[in-house]
Coordinates of C-alpha atoms and ligand atoms in Angstrom, one line a residue:
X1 CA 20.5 5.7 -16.4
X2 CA 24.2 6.6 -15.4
X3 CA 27.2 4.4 -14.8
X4 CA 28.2 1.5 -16.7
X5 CA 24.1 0.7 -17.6
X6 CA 23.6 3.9 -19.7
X7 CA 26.8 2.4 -22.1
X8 CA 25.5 -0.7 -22.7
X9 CA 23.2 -2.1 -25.2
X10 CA 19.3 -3.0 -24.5
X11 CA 18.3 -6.1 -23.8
X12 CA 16.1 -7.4 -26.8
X13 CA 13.6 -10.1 -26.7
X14 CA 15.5 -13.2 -27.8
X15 CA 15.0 -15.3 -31.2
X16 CA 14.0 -18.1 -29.6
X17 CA 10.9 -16.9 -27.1
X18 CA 7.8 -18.5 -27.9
X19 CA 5.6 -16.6 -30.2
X20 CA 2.4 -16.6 -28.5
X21 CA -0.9 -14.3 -29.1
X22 CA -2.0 -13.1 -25.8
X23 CA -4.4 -15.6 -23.7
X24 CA -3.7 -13.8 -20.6
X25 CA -4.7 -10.0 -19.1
X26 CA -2.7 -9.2 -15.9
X27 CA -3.6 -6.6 -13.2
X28 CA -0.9 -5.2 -11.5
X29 CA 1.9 -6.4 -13.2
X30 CA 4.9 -5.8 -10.8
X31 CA 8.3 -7.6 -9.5
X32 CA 6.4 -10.2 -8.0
X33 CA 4.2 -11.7 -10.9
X34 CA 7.3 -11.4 -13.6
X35 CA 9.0 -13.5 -11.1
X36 CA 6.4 -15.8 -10.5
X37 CA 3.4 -16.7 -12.2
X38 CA 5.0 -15.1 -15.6
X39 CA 8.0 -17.9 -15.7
X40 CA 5.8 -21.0 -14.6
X41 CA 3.6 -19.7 -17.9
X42 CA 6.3 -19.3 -20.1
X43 CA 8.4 -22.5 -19.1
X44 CA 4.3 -24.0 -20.0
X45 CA 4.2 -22.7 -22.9
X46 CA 7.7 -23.9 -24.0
X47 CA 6.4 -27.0 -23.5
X48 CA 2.7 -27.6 -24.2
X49 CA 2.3 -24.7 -26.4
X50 CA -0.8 -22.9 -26.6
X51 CA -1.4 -19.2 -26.4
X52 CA -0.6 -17.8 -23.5
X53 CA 1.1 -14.7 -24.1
X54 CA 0.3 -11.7 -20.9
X55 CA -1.2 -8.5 -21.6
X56 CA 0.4 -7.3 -18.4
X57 CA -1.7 -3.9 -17.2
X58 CA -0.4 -0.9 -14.4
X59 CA -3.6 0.8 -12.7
X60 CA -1.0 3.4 -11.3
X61 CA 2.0 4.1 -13.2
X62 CA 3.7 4.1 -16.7
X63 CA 7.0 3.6 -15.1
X64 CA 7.5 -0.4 -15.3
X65 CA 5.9 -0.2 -18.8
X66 CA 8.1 2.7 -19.9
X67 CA 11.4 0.6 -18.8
X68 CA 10.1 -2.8 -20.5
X69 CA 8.6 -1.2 -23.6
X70 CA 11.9 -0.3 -25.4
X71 CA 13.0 -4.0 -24.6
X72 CA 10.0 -5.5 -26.3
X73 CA 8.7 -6.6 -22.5
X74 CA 11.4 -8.8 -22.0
X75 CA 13.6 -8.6 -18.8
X76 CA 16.0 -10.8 -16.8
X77 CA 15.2 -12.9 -13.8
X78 CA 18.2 -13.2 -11.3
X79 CA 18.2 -16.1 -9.7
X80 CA 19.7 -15.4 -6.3
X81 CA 20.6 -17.9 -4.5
X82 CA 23.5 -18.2 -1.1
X83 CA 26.1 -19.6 -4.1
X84 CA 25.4 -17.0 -6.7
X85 CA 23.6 -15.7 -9.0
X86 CA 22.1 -17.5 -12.4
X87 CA 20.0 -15.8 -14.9
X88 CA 17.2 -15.9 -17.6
X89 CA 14.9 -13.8 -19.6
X90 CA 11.9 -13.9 -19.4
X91 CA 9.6 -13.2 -22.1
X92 CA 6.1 -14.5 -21.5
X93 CA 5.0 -10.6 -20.9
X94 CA 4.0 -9.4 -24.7
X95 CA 2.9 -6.1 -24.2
X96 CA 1.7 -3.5 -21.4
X97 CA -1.0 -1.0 -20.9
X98 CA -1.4 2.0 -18.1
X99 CA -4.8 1.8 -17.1
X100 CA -5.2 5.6 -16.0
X101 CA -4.0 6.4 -19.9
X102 CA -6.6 4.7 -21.3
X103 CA -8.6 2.8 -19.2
X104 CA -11.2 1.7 -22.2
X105 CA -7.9 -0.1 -23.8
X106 CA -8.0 -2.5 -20.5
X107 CA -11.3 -3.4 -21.2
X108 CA -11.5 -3.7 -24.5
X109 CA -8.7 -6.4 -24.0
X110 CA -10.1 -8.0 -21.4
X111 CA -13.1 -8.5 -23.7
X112 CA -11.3 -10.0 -26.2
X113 CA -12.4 -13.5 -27.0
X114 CA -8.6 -14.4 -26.9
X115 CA -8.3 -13.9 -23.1
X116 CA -9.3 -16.6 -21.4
X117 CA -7.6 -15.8 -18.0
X118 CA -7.4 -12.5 -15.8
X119 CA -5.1 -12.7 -13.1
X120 CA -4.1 -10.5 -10.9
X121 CA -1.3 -9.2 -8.0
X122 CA -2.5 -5.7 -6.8
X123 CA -1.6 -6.4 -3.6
X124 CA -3.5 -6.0 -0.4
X125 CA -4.9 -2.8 -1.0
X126 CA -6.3 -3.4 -4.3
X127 CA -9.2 -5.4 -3.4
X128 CA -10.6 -2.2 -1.7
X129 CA -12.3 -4.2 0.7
X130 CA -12.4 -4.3 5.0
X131 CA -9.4 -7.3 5.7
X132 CA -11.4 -8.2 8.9
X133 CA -14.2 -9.3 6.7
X134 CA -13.4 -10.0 3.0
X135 CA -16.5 -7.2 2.1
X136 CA -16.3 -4.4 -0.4
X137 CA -15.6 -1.7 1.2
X138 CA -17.9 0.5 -0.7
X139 CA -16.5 3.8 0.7
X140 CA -13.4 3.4 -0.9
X141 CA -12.5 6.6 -3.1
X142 CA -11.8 4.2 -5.7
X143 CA -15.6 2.6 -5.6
X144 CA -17.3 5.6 -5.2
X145 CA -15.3 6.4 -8.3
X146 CA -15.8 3.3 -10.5
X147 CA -19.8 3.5 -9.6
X148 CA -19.8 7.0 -10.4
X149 CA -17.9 6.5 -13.9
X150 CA -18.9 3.3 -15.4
X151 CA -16.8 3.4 -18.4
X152 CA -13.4 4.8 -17.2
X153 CA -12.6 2.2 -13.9
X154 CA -10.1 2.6 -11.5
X155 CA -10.2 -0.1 -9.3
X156 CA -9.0 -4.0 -9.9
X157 CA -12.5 -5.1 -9.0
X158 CA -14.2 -2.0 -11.2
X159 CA -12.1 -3.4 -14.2
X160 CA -13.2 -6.9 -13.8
X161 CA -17.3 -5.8 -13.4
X162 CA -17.2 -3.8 -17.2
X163 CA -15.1 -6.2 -18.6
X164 CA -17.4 -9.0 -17.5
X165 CA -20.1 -7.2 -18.4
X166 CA -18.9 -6.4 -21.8
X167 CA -18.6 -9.9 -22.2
X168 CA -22.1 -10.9 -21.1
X169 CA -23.1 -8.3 -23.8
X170 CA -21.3 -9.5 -26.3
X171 CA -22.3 -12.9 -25.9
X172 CA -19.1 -14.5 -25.0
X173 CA -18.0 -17.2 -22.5
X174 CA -16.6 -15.2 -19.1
X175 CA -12.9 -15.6 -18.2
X176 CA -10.9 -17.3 -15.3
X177 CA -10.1 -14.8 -12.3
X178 CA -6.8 -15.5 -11.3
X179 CA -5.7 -13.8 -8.2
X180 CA -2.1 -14.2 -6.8
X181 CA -2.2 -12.0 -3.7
X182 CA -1.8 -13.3 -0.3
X183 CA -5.1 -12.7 0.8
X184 CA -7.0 -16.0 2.5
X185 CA -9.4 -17.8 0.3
X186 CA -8.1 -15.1 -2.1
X187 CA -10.4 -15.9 -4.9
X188 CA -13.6 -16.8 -3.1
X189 CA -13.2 -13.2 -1.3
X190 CA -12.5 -11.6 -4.9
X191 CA -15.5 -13.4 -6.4
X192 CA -17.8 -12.2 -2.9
X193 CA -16.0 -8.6 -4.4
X194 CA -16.7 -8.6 -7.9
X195 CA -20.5 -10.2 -6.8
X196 CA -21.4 -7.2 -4.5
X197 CA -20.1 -4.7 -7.0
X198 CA -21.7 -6.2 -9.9
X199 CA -24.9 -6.6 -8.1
X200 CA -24.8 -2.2 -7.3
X201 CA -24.1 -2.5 -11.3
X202 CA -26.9 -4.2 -12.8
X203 CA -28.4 -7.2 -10.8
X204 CA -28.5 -9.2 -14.3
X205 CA -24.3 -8.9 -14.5
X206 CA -24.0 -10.0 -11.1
X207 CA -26.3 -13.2 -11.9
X208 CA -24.2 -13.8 -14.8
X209 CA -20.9 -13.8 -13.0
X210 CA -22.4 -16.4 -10.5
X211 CA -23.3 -18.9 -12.9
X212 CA -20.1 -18.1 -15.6
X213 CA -17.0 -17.3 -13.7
X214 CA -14.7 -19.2 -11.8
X215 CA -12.7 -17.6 -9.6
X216 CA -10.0 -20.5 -7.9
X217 CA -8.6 -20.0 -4.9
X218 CA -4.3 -19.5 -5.0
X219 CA -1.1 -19.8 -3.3
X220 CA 1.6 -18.2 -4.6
X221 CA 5.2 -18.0 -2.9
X222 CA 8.5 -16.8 -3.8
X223 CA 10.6 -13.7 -2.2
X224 CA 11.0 -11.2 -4.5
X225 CA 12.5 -8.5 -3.1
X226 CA 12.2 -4.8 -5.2
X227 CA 14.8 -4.3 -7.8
X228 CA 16.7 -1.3 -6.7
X229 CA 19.0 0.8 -8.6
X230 CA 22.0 -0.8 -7.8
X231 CA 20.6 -4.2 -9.2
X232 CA 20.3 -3.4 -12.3
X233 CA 24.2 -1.9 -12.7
X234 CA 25.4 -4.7 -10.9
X235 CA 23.4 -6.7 -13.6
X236 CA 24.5 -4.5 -16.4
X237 CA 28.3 -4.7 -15.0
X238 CA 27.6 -8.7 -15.0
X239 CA 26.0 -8.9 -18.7
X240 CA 27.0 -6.2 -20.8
X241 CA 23.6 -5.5 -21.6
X242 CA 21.2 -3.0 -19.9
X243 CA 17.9 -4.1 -18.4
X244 CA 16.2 -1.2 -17.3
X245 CA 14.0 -3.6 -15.4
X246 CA 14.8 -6.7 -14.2
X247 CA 13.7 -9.0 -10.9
X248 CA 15.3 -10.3 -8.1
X249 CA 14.1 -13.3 -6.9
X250 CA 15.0 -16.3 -4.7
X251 CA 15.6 -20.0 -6.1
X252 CA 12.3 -21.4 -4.4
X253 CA 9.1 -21.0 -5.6
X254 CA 5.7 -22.5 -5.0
X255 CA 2.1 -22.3 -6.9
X256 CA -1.2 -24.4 -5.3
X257 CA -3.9 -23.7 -7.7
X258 CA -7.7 -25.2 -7.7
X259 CA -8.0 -26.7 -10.9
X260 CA -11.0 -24.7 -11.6
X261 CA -10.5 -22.7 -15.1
X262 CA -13.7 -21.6 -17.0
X263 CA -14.2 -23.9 -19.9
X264 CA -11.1 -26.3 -18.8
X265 CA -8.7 -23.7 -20.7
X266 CA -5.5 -22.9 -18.9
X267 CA -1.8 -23.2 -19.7
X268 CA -0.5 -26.8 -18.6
X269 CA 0.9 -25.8 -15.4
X270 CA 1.1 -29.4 -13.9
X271 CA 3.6 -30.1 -16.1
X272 CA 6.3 -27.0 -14.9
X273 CA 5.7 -27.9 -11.1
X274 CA 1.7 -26.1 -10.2
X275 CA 0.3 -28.3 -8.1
X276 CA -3.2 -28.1 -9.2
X277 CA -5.4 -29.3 -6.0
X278 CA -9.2 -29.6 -5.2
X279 CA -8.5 -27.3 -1.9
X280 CA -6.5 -24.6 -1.4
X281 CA -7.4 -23.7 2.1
X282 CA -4.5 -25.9 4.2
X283 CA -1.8 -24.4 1.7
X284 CA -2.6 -21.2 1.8
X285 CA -3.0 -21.1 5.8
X286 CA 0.4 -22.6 6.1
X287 CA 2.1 -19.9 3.8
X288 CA 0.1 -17.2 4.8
X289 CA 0.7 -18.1 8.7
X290 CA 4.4 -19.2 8.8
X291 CA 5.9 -17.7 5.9
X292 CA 4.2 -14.3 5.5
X293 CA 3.4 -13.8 9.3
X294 CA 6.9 -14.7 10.8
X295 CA 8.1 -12.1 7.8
X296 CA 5.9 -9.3 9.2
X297 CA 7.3 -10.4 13.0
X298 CA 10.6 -9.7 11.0
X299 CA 9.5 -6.5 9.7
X300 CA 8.8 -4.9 12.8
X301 CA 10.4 -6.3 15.5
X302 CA 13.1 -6.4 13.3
X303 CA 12.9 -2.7 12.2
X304 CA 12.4 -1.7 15.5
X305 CA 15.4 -3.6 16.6
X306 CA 17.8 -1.6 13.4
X307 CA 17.8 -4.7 10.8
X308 CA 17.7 -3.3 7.4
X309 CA 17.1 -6.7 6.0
X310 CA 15.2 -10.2 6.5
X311 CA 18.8 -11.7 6.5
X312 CA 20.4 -9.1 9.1
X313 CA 17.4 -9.8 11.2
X314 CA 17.5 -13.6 11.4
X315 CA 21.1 -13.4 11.8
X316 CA 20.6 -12.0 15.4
X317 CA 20.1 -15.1 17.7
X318 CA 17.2 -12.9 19.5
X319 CA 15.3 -13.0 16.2
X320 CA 15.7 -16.3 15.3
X321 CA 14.8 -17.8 18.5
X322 CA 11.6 -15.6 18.6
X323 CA 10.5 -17.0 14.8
X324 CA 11.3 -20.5 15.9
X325 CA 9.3 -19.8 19.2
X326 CA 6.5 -18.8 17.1
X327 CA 6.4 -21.8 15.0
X328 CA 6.8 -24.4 17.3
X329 CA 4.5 -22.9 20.1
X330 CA 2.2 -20.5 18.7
X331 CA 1.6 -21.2 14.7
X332 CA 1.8 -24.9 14.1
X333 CA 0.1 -26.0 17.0
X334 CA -3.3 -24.5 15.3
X335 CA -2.5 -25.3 11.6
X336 CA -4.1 -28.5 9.8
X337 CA -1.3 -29.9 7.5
X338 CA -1.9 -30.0 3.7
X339 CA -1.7 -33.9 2.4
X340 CA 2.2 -35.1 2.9
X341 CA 3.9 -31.6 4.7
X342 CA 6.0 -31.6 7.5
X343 CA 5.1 -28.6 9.1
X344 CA 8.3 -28.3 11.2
X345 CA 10.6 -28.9 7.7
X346 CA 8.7 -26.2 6.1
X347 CA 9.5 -23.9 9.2
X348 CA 13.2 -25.0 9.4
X349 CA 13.4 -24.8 5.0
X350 CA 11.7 -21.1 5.9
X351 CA 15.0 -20.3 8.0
X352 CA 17.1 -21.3 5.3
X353 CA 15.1 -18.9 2.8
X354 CA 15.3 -16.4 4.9
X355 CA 19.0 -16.5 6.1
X356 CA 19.8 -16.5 2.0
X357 CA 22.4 -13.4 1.8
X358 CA 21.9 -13.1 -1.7
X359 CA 18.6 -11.7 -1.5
X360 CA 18.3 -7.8 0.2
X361 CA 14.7 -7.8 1.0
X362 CA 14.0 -4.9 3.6
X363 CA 12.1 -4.7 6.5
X364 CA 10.8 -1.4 5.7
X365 CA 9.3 -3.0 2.1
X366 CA 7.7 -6.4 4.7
X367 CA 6.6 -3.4 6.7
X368 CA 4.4 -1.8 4.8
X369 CA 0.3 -2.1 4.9
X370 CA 0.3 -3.8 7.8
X371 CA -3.6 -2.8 8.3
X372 CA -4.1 -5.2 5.4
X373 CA -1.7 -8.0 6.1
X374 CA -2.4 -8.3 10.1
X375 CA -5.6 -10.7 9.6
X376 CA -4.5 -13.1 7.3
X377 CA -0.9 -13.3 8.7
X378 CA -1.4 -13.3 12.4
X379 CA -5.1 -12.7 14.0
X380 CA -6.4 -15.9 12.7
X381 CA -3.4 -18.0 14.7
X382 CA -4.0 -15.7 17.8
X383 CA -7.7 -16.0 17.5
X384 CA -7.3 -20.0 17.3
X385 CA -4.9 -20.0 20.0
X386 CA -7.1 -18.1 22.3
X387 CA -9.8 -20.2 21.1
X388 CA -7.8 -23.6 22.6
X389 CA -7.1 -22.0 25.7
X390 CA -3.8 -20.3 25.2
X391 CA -2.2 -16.7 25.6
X392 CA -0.1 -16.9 22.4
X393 CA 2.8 -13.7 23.8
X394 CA 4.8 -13.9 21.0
X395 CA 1.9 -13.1 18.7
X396 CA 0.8 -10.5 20.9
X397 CA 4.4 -9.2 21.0
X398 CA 4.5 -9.0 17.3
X399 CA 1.2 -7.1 17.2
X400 CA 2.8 -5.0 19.5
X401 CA 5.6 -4.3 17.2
X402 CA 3.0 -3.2 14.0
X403 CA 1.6 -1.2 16.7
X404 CA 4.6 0.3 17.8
X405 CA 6.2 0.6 14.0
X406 CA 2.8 2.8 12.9
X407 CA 3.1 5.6 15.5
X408 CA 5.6 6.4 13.0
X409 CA 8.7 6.7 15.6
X410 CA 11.8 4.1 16.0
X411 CA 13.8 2.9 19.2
X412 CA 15.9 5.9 19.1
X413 CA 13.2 8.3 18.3
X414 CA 13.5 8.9 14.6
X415 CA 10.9 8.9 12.3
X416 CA 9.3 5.8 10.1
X417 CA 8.6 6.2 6.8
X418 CA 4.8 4.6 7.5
X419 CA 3.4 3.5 4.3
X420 CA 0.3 2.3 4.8
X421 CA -3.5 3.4 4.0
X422 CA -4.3 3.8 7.6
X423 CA -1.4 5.2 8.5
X424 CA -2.6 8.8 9.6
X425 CA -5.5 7.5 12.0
X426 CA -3.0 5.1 13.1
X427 CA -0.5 7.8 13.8
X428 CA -3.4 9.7 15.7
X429 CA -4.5 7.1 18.1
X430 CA -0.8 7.8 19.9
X431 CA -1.0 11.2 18.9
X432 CA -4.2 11.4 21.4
X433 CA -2.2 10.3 24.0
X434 CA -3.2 8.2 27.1
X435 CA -2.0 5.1 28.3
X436 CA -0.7 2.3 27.4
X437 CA -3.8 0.8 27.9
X438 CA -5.6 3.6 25.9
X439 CA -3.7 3.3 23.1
X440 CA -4.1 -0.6 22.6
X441 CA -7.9 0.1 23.1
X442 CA -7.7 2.5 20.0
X443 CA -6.1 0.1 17.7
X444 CA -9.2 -2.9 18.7
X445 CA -11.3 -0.2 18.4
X446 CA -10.8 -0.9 14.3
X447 CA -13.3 -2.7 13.2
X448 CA -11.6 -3.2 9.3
X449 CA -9.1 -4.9 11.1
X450 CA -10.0 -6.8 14.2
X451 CA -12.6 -9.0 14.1
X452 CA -15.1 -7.7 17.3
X453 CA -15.3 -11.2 18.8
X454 CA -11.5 -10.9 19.2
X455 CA -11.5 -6.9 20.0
X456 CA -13.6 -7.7 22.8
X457 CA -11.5 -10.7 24.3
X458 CA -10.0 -10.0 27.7
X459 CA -7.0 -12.3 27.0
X460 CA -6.3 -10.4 23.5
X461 CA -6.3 -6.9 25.4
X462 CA -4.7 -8.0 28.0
X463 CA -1.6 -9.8 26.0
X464 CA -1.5 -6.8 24.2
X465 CA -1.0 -4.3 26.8
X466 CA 1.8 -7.0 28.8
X467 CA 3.2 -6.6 25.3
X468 CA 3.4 -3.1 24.5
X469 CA 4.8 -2.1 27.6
X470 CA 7.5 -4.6 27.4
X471 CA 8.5 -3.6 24.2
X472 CA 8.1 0.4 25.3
X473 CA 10.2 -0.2 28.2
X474 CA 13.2 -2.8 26.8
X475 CA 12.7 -2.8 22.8
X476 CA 12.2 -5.2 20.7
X477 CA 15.5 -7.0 20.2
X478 CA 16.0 -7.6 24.5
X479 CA 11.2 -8.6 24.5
X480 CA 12.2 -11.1 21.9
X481 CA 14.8 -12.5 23.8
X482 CA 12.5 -13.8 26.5
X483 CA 11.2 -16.0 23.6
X484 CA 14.2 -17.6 22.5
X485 CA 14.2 -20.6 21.8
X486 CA 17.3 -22.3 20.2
X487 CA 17.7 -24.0 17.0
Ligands
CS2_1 C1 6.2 -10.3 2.0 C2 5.7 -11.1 0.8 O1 6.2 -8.1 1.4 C3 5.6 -8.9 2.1 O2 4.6 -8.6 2.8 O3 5.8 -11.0 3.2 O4 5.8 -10.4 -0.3 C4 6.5 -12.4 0.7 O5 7.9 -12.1 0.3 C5 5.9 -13.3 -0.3 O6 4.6 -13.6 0.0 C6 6.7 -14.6 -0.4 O7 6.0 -15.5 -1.2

């Protein structure tokens, strides 16, 4: 590191962090879960006790655990809220491992009678599975690879079959699966995952993980935009002190869990804020709907329109009045409350989150793996729409936009960095040319990601094709506009 960071001390793990053994083996530690689910545990720990201590694991790169190593895993949260900034450390994390290094490491702690919980945040594209149906998607290089090679896995859901199996062998009581992605019913799909895997496995295992392992369904919400480089010498200017990895994160956060931990054992959550429910379902639909699919409408229209950020975006009035169309005429209308929320207050408290200046999230990062997020964020509000008899444009429009964003060429005819698994067939259904018409056809045509039922429904083609040749022929910011609707 250069600059002022490079001259100033490390951060160490402070004196008075709680000494816990580890209880907990996260996959896909990242940004996210150190700003999340790894400060609810530690503020538990602080005060409940109990071990609880994370075993936080890469299945990609050394390069977060390289950073945190040298500070004995601790790192500082930034608060960022529109009055400033406030910070803590955070030290729940105790160690890391890099799965690709040595993946028998990762299993041998997940086996260890210690661990009680796995959680994980690999995001979308870790589950290796077909978003339009929740199923394994047993082609997936990283299946073939983890049925091939038993005992070196590579995938989250290959990890969690030999490390459940190890524990079957060995005689010991199965751990909780945690996951903390924003996938819908996220851990009744895992657990359909980890079941058809395990059943390729050894029919015994899978039988074993049906009758031991719970795996409770999640929300999980806080904006946690990626540290960038700047970040951390802004943070190193502040403090004197130089995190090679700290997080960036927004003041509000949220956790719905089902209180369904194998054996009972869990940190004591409901008393640092978890809400800890029978059903998840009307929680999760609201987040995943209204926060997470008005942020991908952000992404690309936004993108598309030249917003760098979530904050730039909302600040144009076209933007605004689009998300606060969709709310109020195409999202809530077909979403069941959870007990005691106001729907429209979490809509207008969304605004506010997302008009925060202090956080710098980017379109481009929202953007990304759209093929993966489209389902849960947006096809099951159009579907239900359509379902009560209504064209819902503005969802069509921002379906549009993804489609739009993954030819992989702006407004002004520059090219997108398109990160996404898909993104070369993608790419080649404009590539091939044709109408319009053609190329909305070609994107239905996926089954992974549309659902036939709703490939096949005149009104969906139909709103797609009014919408893409709006956007084609005006862009996004002036198609949008039609929507407004004011605050
Ligand atoms: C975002 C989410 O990157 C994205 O796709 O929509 O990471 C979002 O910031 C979180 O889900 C908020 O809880």
């Amino acid at each position: 590191m250069t600059g002022i960071a490079g001259d100033c001390p490390r951060l160490a793990r402070p004196d008075d962090a709680p000494d816990s053994t580890i209880g907990i083996v996260h996959l896909g530690l990242g940004a996210f879960f150190r700003a999340h689910g790894a400060l609810y545990i530690e503020e538990a720990m602080r005060i409940s006790g109990g071990d609880w201590g994370i075993l936080g694991v890469s299945l990609r790169h050394p390069d977060l655990r390289d950073r945190l190593a040298p500070q004995n895993y601790a790192y500082t949260a930034c608060e960022l809220g529109p009055g400033g900034e406030a910070l803590r450390i955070g030290t729940a994390v105790r160690s890391m491992l890099v799965a690709p290094e040595d993946p028998g490491a990762v299993l041998d702690a997940m086996a260890d009678p210690a661990v009680k919980i796995v959680s994980l945040t690999v995001t979308e594209k870790g589950y290796c599975h077909a978003p339009s149906t929740g199923k394994l998607d047993f082609a997936h290089p990283d299946i073939v690879a983890d049925l091939a090679d038993p005992q070196r896995p590579k995938s989250a859901p290959g990890f969690l079959c030999r490390a459940l199996d190890r524990r079957r062998k060995a005689g010991l009581s199965s751990f909780t699966v945690l996951c903390c992605d924003n996938l819908p019913e996220n851990g009744a799909m895992l657990r359909g995952i980890v079941l058809e895997l395990a059943k390729r496995m050894d029919e015994d295992l899978a039988v074993w993980i049906e009758a031991e392992c719970s795996f409770p369904c999640t929300m999980v919400d806080r904006i946690v935009p990626a540290t960038t480089d700047a970040d951390i010498e802004r943070l190193a200017e502040r403090t004197d002190v130089f995190d090679a990895a700290p997080v960036m994160h927004e003041p509000f956060r949220q956790w719905v869990i089902e209180d369904r931990f194998t054996g009972g054992a869990r940190p004591d959550l409901g008393a640092v804020g978890v809400e800890l429910v029978e059903d998840v379902r009307p929680y999760e639909h609201m987040k995943l709907r209204c926060l997470n699919g008005t942020h991908s409408a952000l992404a690309y229209l936004g993108y598309l329109a030249g917003a760098e950020t979530v904050s730039e975006a909302i600040a144009r009035t076209a933007l605004s009045g689009f998300i606060r169309h969709l709310w109020a005429n195409e999202i809530i209308p077909v979403l069941t409350p959870p007990p005691g929320v106001d729907l429209n207050a979490y809509a207008d408290a969304l605004m506010a989150r997302y008009a925060n200046p202090g956080i710098r999230h980017r379109t481009w990062q929202i953007a990304m793996d759209g093929s993966l997020k489209l389902p849960q964020r947006l096809l099951g509000s159009i579907a239900e729409n359509l379902a009560a008899g209504h064209a819902p444009e503005g969802l069509f429009l921002v379906v549009a936009a993804w489609m739009r964003y993954t030819s992989g060429t702006d407004e002004k005819g520059d090219a997108i960095d398109v990160r996404d698994p898909m993104a070369d067939r993608l790419r080649a259904i404009w590539e091939n040319g044709g109408s319009l018409a053609d190329i909305v056809r070609g994107y239905l045509a996926i089954g992974e990601i549309f659902p036939a039922f709703l490939a096949a429904d005149p009104a969906m083609r139909e709103g797609l094709e009014k919408a893409l040749v709006t956007l084609m022929d005006i862009g996004a910011e002036k198609a949008a506009v039609r929507f407004e609707l004011a605050s």
